[in-house]
Amino acid sequence: MSFRFHRSIPNLSIFHNARSAHSERILQLLRSSLSNPYAPPRRIAAAGAKAEISGTSTIKKLLQRPLEFNLDVSTAPPTPDQYQTMLDYLRTQQLTQSFFTGPSSLARFLVKHAQPVSSTEELSELASKNPSSVRWPVVVHWDNGLVAIEREDEVNNILEVIYEEANGGVSVQQQDWLT
């Protein structure tokens, strides 16, 4: 008899501003990872380096299928409660994961020279009234408590987490050995 645990589909949100080039590019990256075979950039680089050394390529093995996740695209700014949840996630990320950078405070959401805010309510109001004062996009992996603000490398880190979960945490070297 075999037992199989059902894995739920991850839930991601992108708080998107169509006037932001960063936001457009990252939205395209997310949509592309849903429709085209995806492998994390770091894994492709590692596979390329290994291919140079050994003469065998594992890149095709990495590019098996698109990622599977629910993507919610919101053109409205986050609510104060959503911002508070994101701040909690950022504080946890700083403690547990070295690939996410930056402060875990409200300032992390603001562009340089933006008026300072002292609460998530003020931040949400500022994002509604003056979207150019806020960094776009904000991508949230609600199930794993991960947040990426404006930076494509942080979004790729979130996608890599989804990739590894979908592949049972199997690394490139393990995939080679198994196939």
Short mmCIF file of N, CA and C in Angstrom, two decimals:
data_model
loop_
_atom_site.label_atom_id
_atom_site.label_comp_id
_atom_site.label_asym_id
_atom_site.label_seq_id
_atom_site.Cartn_x
_atom_site.Cartn_y
_atom_site.Cartn_z
N MET A 1 0.84 -1.16 0.00
CA MET A 1 0.00 0.00 0.00
C MET A 1 0.90 1.24 0.00
N SER A 2 0.48 2.24 -0.72
CA SER A 2 1.27 3.45 -0.86
C SER A 2 0.51 4.63 -0.26
N PHE A 3 1.24 5.46 0.45
CA PHE A 3 0.64 6.67 1.00
C PHE A 3 1.23 7.85 0.24
N ARG A 4 0.37 8.73 -0.17
CA ARG A 4 0.83 9.90 -0.88
C ARG A 4 0.22 11.14 -0.23
N PHE A 5 1.07 12.05 0.14
CA PHE A 5 0.58 13.28 0.73
C PHE A 5 0.25 14.25 -0.39
N HIS A 6 -0.91 14.84 -0.30
CA HIS A 6 -1.31 15.81 -1.31
C HIS A 6 -0.67 17.15 -1.00
N ARG A 7 0.01 17.64 -1.98
CA ARG A 7 0.68 18.93 -1.84
C ARG A 7 -0.27 20.00 -2.36
N SER A 8 -0.46 21.05 -1.60
CA SER A 8 -1.34 22.12 -2.06
C SER A 8 -0.57 23.02 -3.02
N ILE A 9 -1.32 23.68 -3.86
CA ILE A 9 -0.73 24.59 -4.83
C ILE A 9 -0.40 25.89 -4.10
N PRO A 10 0.85 26.37 -4.22
CA PRO A 10 1.24 27.61 -3.54
C PRO A 10 0.41 28.81 -4.02
N ASN A 11 0.23 29.77 -3.13
CA ASN A 11 -0.52 30.99 -3.43
C ASN A 11 0.41 32.18 -3.41
N LEU A 12 0.52 32.86 -4.56
CA LEU A 12 1.33 34.06 -4.67
C LEU A 12 0.43 35.22 -5.05
N SER A 13 0.78 36.39 -4.55
CA SER A 13 0.13 37.63 -4.97
C SER A 13 1.20 38.57 -5.45
N ILE A 14 0.85 39.33 -6.48
CA ILE A 14 1.70 40.44 -6.89
C ILE A 14 0.85 41.70 -6.79
N PHE A 15 1.33 42.64 -6.01
CA PHE A 15 0.70 43.95 -5.94
C PHE A 15 1.42 44.77 -7.00
N HIS A 16 0.70 45.04 -8.07
CA HIS A 16 1.27 45.47 -9.35
C HIS A 16 0.89 46.91 -9.66
N ASN A 17 1.85 47.65 -10.17
CA ASN A 17 1.61 49.01 -10.66
C ASN A 17 2.05 49.03 -12.12
N ALA A 18 1.10 49.15 -13.03
CA ALA A 18 1.39 49.09 -14.46
C ALA A 18 2.31 50.22 -14.92
N ARG A 19 2.43 51.28 -14.13
CA ARG A 19 3.32 52.39 -14.49
C ARG A 19 4.77 52.12 -14.11
N SER A 20 5.01 51.04 -13.43
CA SER A 20 6.36 50.70 -12.98
C SER A 20 6.98 49.66 -13.93
N ALA A 21 8.13 49.99 -14.48
CA ALA A 21 8.83 49.04 -15.37
C ALA A 21 9.22 47.77 -14.60
N HIS A 22 9.66 47.93 -13.34
CA HIS A 22 9.99 46.76 -12.51
C HIS A 22 8.78 45.85 -12.38
N SER A 23 7.65 46.46 -12.11
CA SER A 23 6.43 45.69 -11.89
C SER A 23 6.02 44.94 -13.16
N GLU A 24 6.10 45.59 -14.29
CA GLU A 24 5.75 44.93 -15.56
C GLU A 24 6.69 43.75 -15.84
N ARG A 25 7.99 43.96 -15.63
CA ARG A 25 8.96 42.90 -15.90
C ARG A 25 8.76 41.70 -14.97
N ILE A 26 8.50 41.97 -13.71
CA ILE A 26 8.33 40.87 -12.75
C ILE A 26 7.00 40.16 -12.97
N LEU A 27 5.96 40.89 -13.34
CA LEU A 27 4.69 40.23 -13.68
C LEU A 27 4.90 39.30 -14.86
N GLN A 28 5.65 39.74 -15.86
CA GLN A 28 5.95 38.89 -17.02
C GLN A 28 6.74 37.65 -16.60
N LEU A 29 7.70 37.82 -15.70
CA LEU A 29 8.48 36.68 -15.19
C LEU A 29 7.57 35.66 -14.51
N LEU A 30 6.66 36.13 -13.67
CA LEU A 30 5.75 35.22 -12.97
C LEU A 30 4.84 34.49 -13.95
N ARG A 31 4.28 35.24 -14.90
CA ARG A 31 3.39 34.60 -15.89
C ARG A 31 4.16 33.61 -16.76
N SER A 32 5.37 33.96 -17.12
CA SER A 32 6.20 33.06 -17.93
C SER A 32 6.51 31.77 -17.18
N SER A 33 6.76 31.87 -15.88
CA SER A 33 7.08 30.67 -15.11
C SER A 33 5.87 29.75 -14.97
N LEU A 34 4.68 30.29 -15.19
CA LEU A 34 3.46 29.48 -15.17
C LEU A 34 3.18 28.80 -16.51
N SER A 35 3.70 29.39 -17.59
CA SER A 35 3.35 28.88 -18.92
C SER A 35 4.51 28.21 -19.66
N ASN A 36 5.73 28.42 -19.22
CA ASN A 36 6.90 27.83 -19.88
C ASN A 36 7.72 27.01 -18.89
N PRO A 37 8.46 26.02 -19.38
CA PRO A 37 9.33 25.27 -18.46
C PRO A 37 10.24 26.23 -17.69
N TYR A 38 10.36 25.99 -16.41
CA TYR A 38 11.10 26.91 -15.55
C TYR A 38 12.19 26.17 -14.79
N ALA A 39 13.34 26.80 -14.72
CA ALA A 39 14.42 26.36 -13.84
C ALA A 39 15.02 27.61 -13.23
N PRO A 40 15.33 27.59 -11.95
CA PRO A 40 15.91 28.77 -11.30
C PRO A 40 17.23 29.17 -11.97
N PRO A 41 17.45 30.47 -12.15
CA PRO A 41 18.68 30.94 -12.79
C PRO A 41 19.95 30.41 -12.13
N ARG A 42 19.97 30.30 -10.80
CA ARG A 42 21.17 29.78 -10.13
C ARG A 42 21.42 28.33 -10.51
N ARG A 43 20.36 27.57 -10.67
CA ARG A 43 20.52 26.16 -11.05
C ARG A 43 21.02 26.04 -12.49
N ILE A 44 20.53 26.90 -13.37
CA ILE A 44 20.99 26.87 -14.76
C ILE A 44 22.47 27.22 -14.81
N ALA A 45 22.88 28.23 -14.03
CA ALA A 45 24.30 28.61 -13.99
C ALA A 45 25.15 27.46 -13.46
N ALA A 46 24.67 26.80 -12.40
CA ALA A 46 25.41 25.67 -11.83
C ALA A 46 25.50 24.52 -12.82
N ALA A 47 24.40 24.26 -13.54
CA ALA A 47 24.40 23.17 -14.52
C ALA A 47 25.34 23.50 -15.68
N GLY A 48 25.38 24.78 -16.08
CA GLY A 48 26.29 25.19 -17.15
C GLY A 48 27.74 25.03 -16.75
N ALA A 49 28.07 25.40 -15.51
CA ALA A 49 29.44 25.24 -15.01
C ALA A 49 29.81 23.77 -14.94
N LYS A 50 28.88 22.95 -14.50
CA LYS A 50 29.14 21.51 -14.41
C LYS A 50 29.34 20.92 -15.80
N ALA A 51 28.56 21.40 -16.77
CA ALA A 51 28.68 20.89 -18.13
C ALA A 51 30.05 21.21 -18.72
N GLU A 52 30.57 22.40 -18.40
CA GLU A 52 31.90 22.76 -18.89
C GLU A 52 32.96 21.83 -18.34
N ILE A 53 32.80 21.45 -17.09
CA ILE A 53 33.79 20.58 -16.45
C ILE A 53 33.66 19.14 -16.92
N SER A 54 32.43 18.63 -16.93
CA SER A 54 32.24 17.20 -17.21
C SER A 54 31.92 16.89 -18.66
N GLY A 55 31.48 17.90 -19.40
CA GLY A 55 31.12 17.66 -20.79
C GLY A 55 29.70 17.14 -20.96
N THR A 56 28.93 17.03 -19.89
CA THR A 56 27.52 16.61 -19.98
C THR A 56 26.63 17.72 -19.45
N SER A 57 25.50 17.90 -20.08
CA SER A 57 24.59 18.97 -19.70
C SER A 57 23.38 18.44 -18.94
N THR A 58 23.02 19.16 -17.89
CA THR A 58 21.81 18.81 -17.14
C THR A 58 20.73 19.86 -17.32
N ILE A 59 20.96 20.85 -18.16
CA ILE A 59 20.00 21.95 -18.31
C ILE A 59 18.66 21.44 -18.82
N LYS A 60 18.66 20.52 -19.78
CA LYS A 60 17.39 19.99 -20.29
C LYS A 60 16.60 19.29 -19.20
N LYS A 61 17.30 18.64 -18.28
CA LYS A 61 16.62 17.96 -17.17
C LYS A 61 15.98 18.97 -16.24
N LEU A 62 16.60 20.15 -16.10
CA LEU A 62 16.04 21.18 -15.24
C LEU A 62 14.76 21.77 -15.82
N LEU A 63 14.72 21.90 -17.15
CA LEU A 63 13.60 22.56 -17.82
C LEU A 63 12.53 21.55 -18.20
N GLN A 64 11.89 20.97 -17.21
CA GLN A 64 10.91 19.93 -17.48
C GLN A 64 9.50 20.46 -17.67
N ARG A 65 9.06 21.37 -16.82
CA ARG A 65 7.67 21.82 -16.90
C ARG A 65 7.56 23.20 -16.24
N PRO A 66 6.43 23.88 -16.53
CA PRO A 66 6.20 25.15 -15.85
C PRO A 66 5.95 24.94 -14.36
N LEU A 67 6.12 25.99 -13.61
CA LEU A 67 5.79 25.93 -12.19
C LEU A 67 4.27 25.93 -12.04
N GLU A 68 3.82 25.46 -10.90
CA GLU A 68 2.39 25.45 -10.63
C GLU A 68 2.14 26.23 -9.34
N PHE A 69 1.45 27.35 -9.48
CA PHE A 69 1.04 28.14 -8.33
C PHE A 69 -0.13 29.03 -8.73
N ASN A 70 -0.90 29.43 -7.74
CA ASN A 70 -2.00 30.36 -7.97
C ASN A 70 -1.43 31.77 -7.91
N LEU A 71 -1.70 32.56 -8.95
CA LEU A 71 -1.18 33.92 -9.00
C LEU A 71 -2.34 34.90 -8.95
N ASP A 72 -2.33 35.73 -7.92
CA ASP A 72 -3.32 36.79 -7.78
C ASP A 72 -2.63 38.10 -8.15
N VAL A 73 -3.12 38.74 -9.20
CA VAL A 73 -2.57 40.02 -9.63
C VAL A 73 -3.50 41.12 -9.12
N SER A 74 -2.98 41.96 -8.25
CA SER A 74 -3.78 43.03 -7.67
C SER A 74 -3.21 44.38 -8.09
N THR A 75 -4.05 45.21 -8.69
CA THR A 75 -3.61 46.55 -9.05
C THR A 75 -3.91 47.54 -7.92
N ALA A 76 -4.59 47.07 -6.90
CA ALA A 76 -4.83 47.89 -5.71
C ALA A 76 -3.67 47.71 -4.75
N PRO A 77 -3.31 48.75 -4.02
CA PRO A 77 -2.23 48.58 -3.04
C PRO A 77 -2.65 47.65 -1.92
N PRO A 78 -1.69 47.07 -1.22
CA PRO A 78 -2.03 46.21 -0.09
C PRO A 78 -2.81 46.97 0.99
N THR A 79 -3.63 46.24 1.69
CA THR A 79 -4.36 46.82 2.82
C THR A 79 -3.41 46.94 4.01
N PRO A 80 -3.78 47.71 5.02
CA PRO A 80 -2.93 47.78 6.22
C PRO A 80 -2.66 46.40 6.83
N ASP A 81 -3.68 45.54 6.86
CA ASP A 81 -3.47 44.18 7.40
C ASP A 81 -2.49 43.38 6.55
N GLN A 82 -2.59 43.52 5.22
CA GLN A 82 -1.65 42.81 4.35
C GLN A 82 -0.23 43.34 4.55
N TYR A 83 -0.09 44.66 4.66
CA TYR A 83 1.24 45.22 4.93
C TYR A 83 1.79 44.69 6.26
N GLN A 84 0.94 44.59 7.27
CA GLN A 84 1.40 44.09 8.57
C GLN A 84 1.88 42.65 8.45
N THR A 85 1.12 41.84 7.72
CA THR A 85 1.53 40.44 7.50
C THR A 85 2.87 40.39 6.77
N MET A 86 3.03 41.24 5.76
CA MET A 86 4.29 41.27 5.01
C MET A 86 5.45 41.68 5.92
N LEU A 87 5.23 42.65 6.79
CA LEU A 87 6.28 43.06 7.73
C LEU A 87 6.68 41.89 8.63
N ASP A 88 5.69 41.15 9.09
CA ASP A 88 5.99 39.97 9.92
C ASP A 88 6.81 38.96 9.12
N TYR A 89 6.45 38.74 7.86
CA TYR A 89 7.20 37.82 7.00
C TYR A 89 8.64 38.32 6.81
N LEU A 90 8.79 39.63 6.57
CA LEU A 90 10.14 40.19 6.37
C LEU A 90 11.01 40.01 7.60
N ARG A 91 10.44 40.19 8.77
CA ARG A 91 11.21 39.99 10.00
C ARG A 91 11.69 38.55 10.11
N THR A 92 10.82 37.61 9.78
CA THR A 92 11.18 36.19 9.82
C THR A 92 12.22 35.87 8.75
N GLN A 93 12.05 36.41 7.55
CA GLN A 93 13.01 36.17 6.47
C GLN A 93 14.40 36.61 6.86
N GLN A 94 14.50 37.77 7.50
CA GLN A 94 15.82 38.27 7.90
C GLN A 94 16.51 37.31 8.84
N LEU A 95 15.76 36.66 9.67
CA LEU A 95 16.35 35.74 10.65
C LEU A 95 16.71 34.39 10.05
N THR A 96 15.95 33.95 9.03
CA THR A 96 16.11 32.57 8.56
C THR A 96 16.74 32.42 7.19
N GLN A 97 16.70 33.45 6.35
CA GLN A 97 17.17 33.26 4.98
C GLN A 97 18.08 34.39 4.56
N SER A 98 19.26 34.05 4.19
CA SER A 98 20.25 35.06 3.86
C SER A 98 20.06 35.68 2.48
N PHE A 99 19.26 35.06 1.59
CA PHE A 99 19.17 35.61 0.25
C PHE A 99 18.17 36.75 0.13
N PHE A 100 17.44 37.08 1.18
CA PHE A 100 16.57 38.24 1.18
C PHE A 100 17.28 39.34 1.95
N THR A 101 17.27 40.53 1.38
CA THR A 101 18.07 41.60 1.97
C THR A 101 17.19 42.80 2.31
N GLY A 102 17.75 43.70 3.08
CA GLY A 102 17.07 44.94 3.39
C GLY A 102 16.40 44.93 4.74
N PRO A 103 16.03 46.12 5.20
CA PRO A 103 15.40 46.23 6.51
C PRO A 103 13.99 45.63 6.50
N SER A 104 13.51 45.26 7.67
CA SER A 104 12.17 44.69 7.78
C SER A 104 11.18 45.73 8.28
N SER A 105 11.44 47.00 8.03
CA SER A 105 10.59 48.08 8.52
C SER A 105 9.73 48.63 7.38
N LEU A 106 8.86 49.56 7.74
CA LEU A 106 7.99 50.20 6.75
C LEU A 106 8.81 50.88 5.65
N ALA A 107 9.99 51.38 5.99
CA ALA A 107 10.83 52.07 5.02
C ALA A 107 11.20 51.17 3.84
N ARG A 108 11.19 49.88 4.05
CA ARG A 108 11.53 48.92 2.98
C ARG A 108 10.58 49.04 1.79
N PHE A 109 9.35 49.51 2.04
CA PHE A 109 8.35 49.63 0.99
C PHE A 109 8.41 50.97 0.26
N LEU A 110 9.18 51.93 0.79
CA LEU A 110 9.20 53.28 0.25
C LEU A 110 10.41 53.53 -0.64
N VAL A 111 10.22 54.38 -1.65
CA VAL A 111 11.34 54.81 -2.48
C VAL A 111 12.11 55.88 -1.71
N LYS A 112 13.33 56.17 -2.17
CA LYS A 112 14.12 57.24 -1.55
C LYS A 112 13.34 58.54 -1.65
N HIS A 113 13.48 59.36 -0.67
CA HIS A 113 12.89 60.70 -0.61
C HIS A 113 11.36 60.68 -0.50
N ALA A 114 10.77 59.54 -0.21
CA ALA A 114 9.33 59.49 0.03
C ALA A 114 9.06 60.00 1.43
N GLN A 115 7.87 60.54 1.62
CA GLN A 115 7.53 60.99 2.98
C GLN A 115 7.49 59.80 3.91
N PRO A 116 8.08 59.92 5.09
CA PRO A 116 8.10 58.79 6.02
C PRO A 116 6.69 58.47 6.53
N VAL A 117 6.48 57.21 6.85
CA VAL A 117 5.21 56.77 7.42
C VAL A 117 5.51 56.05 8.74
N SER A 118 4.52 56.06 9.63
CA SER A 118 4.74 55.43 10.93
C SER A 118 3.81 54.26 11.20
N SER A 119 2.94 53.94 10.24
CA SER A 119 2.03 52.81 10.44
C SER A 119 1.67 52.18 9.10
N THR A 120 1.16 50.98 9.17
CA THR A 120 0.72 50.31 7.93
C THR A 120 -0.49 51.03 7.33
N GLU A 121 -1.29 51.67 8.17
CA GLU A 121 -2.42 52.45 7.66
C GLU A 121 -1.92 53.61 6.81
N GLU A 122 -0.91 54.33 7.31
CA GLU A 122 -0.33 55.44 6.56
C GLU A 122 0.32 54.95 5.27
N LEU A 123 0.99 53.82 5.34
CA LEU A 123 1.64 53.25 4.16
C LEU A 123 0.60 52.89 3.09
N SER A 124 -0.48 52.26 3.49
CA SER A 124 -1.53 51.88 2.54
C SER A 124 -2.17 53.12 1.92
N GLU A 125 -2.38 54.14 2.74
CA GLU A 125 -2.97 55.39 2.25
C GLU A 125 -2.01 56.08 1.27
N LEU A 126 -0.72 56.12 1.61
CA LEU A 126 0.27 56.72 0.72
C LEU A 126 0.32 55.97 -0.61
N ALA A 127 0.29 54.65 -0.57
CA ALA A 127 0.32 53.85 -1.80
C ALA A 127 -0.89 54.13 -2.67
N SER A 128 -2.03 54.42 -2.06
CA SER A 128 -3.24 54.74 -2.82
C SER A 128 -3.18 56.15 -3.42
N LYS A 129 -2.70 57.11 -2.63
CA LYS A 129 -2.71 58.51 -3.07
C LYS A 129 -1.51 58.87 -3.94
N ASN A 130 -0.37 58.27 -3.66
CA ASN A 130 0.86 58.61 -4.38
C ASN A 130 1.66 57.34 -4.66
N PRO A 131 1.22 56.54 -5.64
CA PRO A 131 1.86 55.25 -5.91
C PRO A 131 3.35 55.36 -6.23
N SER A 132 3.80 56.51 -6.73
CA SER A 132 5.21 56.65 -7.08
C SER A 132 6.11 56.74 -5.83
N SER A 133 5.52 56.87 -4.65
CA SER A 133 6.29 56.90 -3.41
C SER A 133 6.60 55.51 -2.87
N VAL A 134 5.97 54.50 -3.47
CA VAL A 134 6.07 53.13 -2.95
C VAL A 134 6.80 52.26 -3.97
N ARG A 135 7.56 51.30 -3.49
CA ARG A 135 8.27 50.37 -4.37
C ARG A 135 7.28 49.34 -4.93
N TRP A 136 7.35 49.13 -6.24
CA TRP A 136 6.50 48.17 -6.94
C TRP A 136 7.37 47.22 -7.71
N PRO A 137 6.96 46.02 -7.87
CA PRO A 137 5.82 45.35 -7.26
C PRO A 137 6.21 44.77 -5.90
N VAL A 138 5.19 44.28 -5.22
CA VAL A 138 5.41 43.49 -4.01
C VAL A 138 4.86 42.11 -4.32
N VAL A 139 5.71 41.09 -4.21
CA VAL A 139 5.30 39.71 -4.47
C VAL A 139 5.33 38.97 -3.14
N VAL A 140 4.23 38.27 -2.86
CA VAL A 140 4.10 37.57 -1.58
C VAL A 140 3.78 36.10 -1.82
N HIS A 141 4.56 35.23 -1.21
CA HIS A 141 4.28 33.79 -1.18
C HIS A 141 3.61 33.56 0.17
N TRP A 142 2.28 33.54 0.16
CA TRP A 142 1.51 33.51 1.41
C TRP A 142 1.74 32.22 2.19
N ASP A 143 1.94 31.12 1.51
CA ASP A 143 2.06 29.83 2.20
C ASP A 143 3.40 29.68 2.91
N ASN A 144 4.46 30.26 2.35
CA ASN A 144 5.79 30.13 2.95
C ASN A 144 6.24 31.38 3.68
N GLY A 145 5.41 32.42 3.66
CA GLY A 145 5.77 33.64 4.37
C GLY A 145 6.96 34.36 3.77
N LEU A 146 7.00 34.48 2.44
CA LEU A 146 8.11 35.14 1.76
C LEU A 146 7.61 36.40 1.04
N VAL A 147 8.43 37.44 1.05
CA VAL A 147 8.07 38.70 0.41
C VAL A 147 9.26 39.17 -0.43
N ALA A 148 8.95 39.63 -1.63
CA ALA A 148 9.95 40.26 -2.50
C ALA A 148 9.43 41.63 -2.87
N ILE A 149 10.24 42.65 -2.65
CA ILE A 149 9.83 44.01 -2.95
C ILE A 149 10.73 44.56 -4.04
N GLU A 150 10.17 44.69 -5.23
CA GLU A 150 10.80 45.35 -6.37
C GLU A 150 11.97 44.59 -7.00
N ARG A 151 12.61 43.72 -6.29
CA ARG A 151 13.84 43.10 -6.79
C ARG A 151 13.58 41.76 -7.47
N GLU A 152 14.02 41.66 -8.71
CA GLU A 152 13.83 40.45 -9.50
C GLU A 152 14.56 39.25 -8.89
N ASP A 153 15.73 39.47 -8.31
CA ASP A 153 16.46 38.35 -7.71
C ASP A 153 15.70 37.76 -6.53
N GLU A 154 14.99 38.59 -5.78
CA GLU A 154 14.19 38.08 -4.67
C GLU A 154 12.98 37.31 -5.17
N VAL A 155 12.38 37.77 -6.28
CA VAL A 155 11.27 37.03 -6.89
C VAL A 155 11.77 35.68 -7.39
N ASN A 156 12.94 35.66 -8.01
CA ASN A 156 13.52 34.39 -8.45
C ASN A 156 13.77 33.45 -7.27
N ASN A 157 14.14 34.00 -6.12
CA ASN A 157 14.32 33.16 -4.93
C ASN A 157 13.00 32.53 -4.50
N ILE A 158 11.91 33.28 -4.58
CA ILE A 158 10.59 32.73 -4.27
C ILE A 158 10.24 31.63 -5.26
N LEU A 159 10.49 31.88 -6.55
CA LEU A 159 10.20 30.86 -7.57
C LEU A 159 11.07 29.62 -7.37
N GLU A 160 12.30 29.82 -6.91
CA GLU A 160 13.17 28.67 -6.64
C GLU A 160 12.63 27.82 -5.50
N VAL A 161 12.06 28.47 -4.49
CA VAL A 161 11.44 27.72 -3.39
C VAL A 161 10.30 26.86 -3.93
N ILE A 162 9.48 27.43 -4.80
CA ILE A 162 8.37 26.67 -5.40
C ILE A 162 8.90 25.53 -6.25
N TYR A 163 9.95 25.80 -7.02
CA TYR A 163 10.58 24.78 -7.87
C TYR A 163 11.08 23.61 -7.02
N GLU A 164 11.78 23.92 -5.94
CA GLU A 164 12.33 22.87 -5.08
C GLU A 164 11.23 22.07 -4.39
N GLU A 165 10.18 22.75 -3.96
CA GLU A 165 9.06 22.03 -3.34
C GLU A 165 8.39 21.10 -4.35
N ALA A 166 8.24 21.57 -5.58
CA ALA A 166 7.61 20.74 -6.62
C ALA A 166 8.46 19.54 -6.99
N ASN A 167 9.77 19.67 -6.83
CA ASN A 167 10.69 18.58 -7.17
C ASN A 167 11.16 17.84 -5.93
N GLY A 168 10.46 17.99 -4.85
CA GLY A 168 10.79 17.27 -3.63
C GLY A 168 12.11 17.67 -3.03
N GLY A 169 12.57 18.91 -3.32
CA GLY A 169 13.83 19.37 -2.77
C GLY A 169 15.04 18.72 -3.41
N VAL A 170 14.85 18.10 -4.59
CA VAL A 170 15.94 17.40 -5.27
C VAL A 170 16.87 18.41 -5.92
N SER A 171 18.14 18.31 -5.63
CA SER A 171 19.12 19.22 -6.21
C SER A 171 19.52 18.76 -7.60
N VAL A 172 20.26 19.61 -8.30
CA VAL A 172 20.73 19.28 -9.65
C VAL A 172 21.57 18.01 -9.63
N GLN A 173 22.48 17.89 -8.66
CA GLN A 173 23.33 16.71 -8.60
C GLN A 173 22.52 15.46 -8.33
N GLN A 174 21.53 15.55 -7.46
CA GLN A 174 20.69 14.39 -7.18
C GLN A 174 19.89 14.00 -8.41
N GLN A 175 19.42 14.99 -9.18
CA GLN A 175 18.67 14.67 -10.39
C GLN A 175 19.55 13.91 -11.37
N ASP A 176 20.81 14.30 -11.49
CA ASP A 176 21.74 13.58 -12.37
C ASP A 176 21.89 12.13 -11.93
N TRP A 177 22.05 11.93 -10.66
CA TRP A 177 22.27 10.59 -10.14
C TRP A 177 21.04 9.72 -10.33
N LEU A 178 19.86 10.33 -10.19
CA LEU A 178 18.62 9.57 -10.28
C LEU A 178 18.25 9.22 -11.72
N THR A 179 18.76 9.97 -12.70
CA THR A 179 18.36 9.73 -14.10
C THR A 179 19.45 9.06 -14.88
#
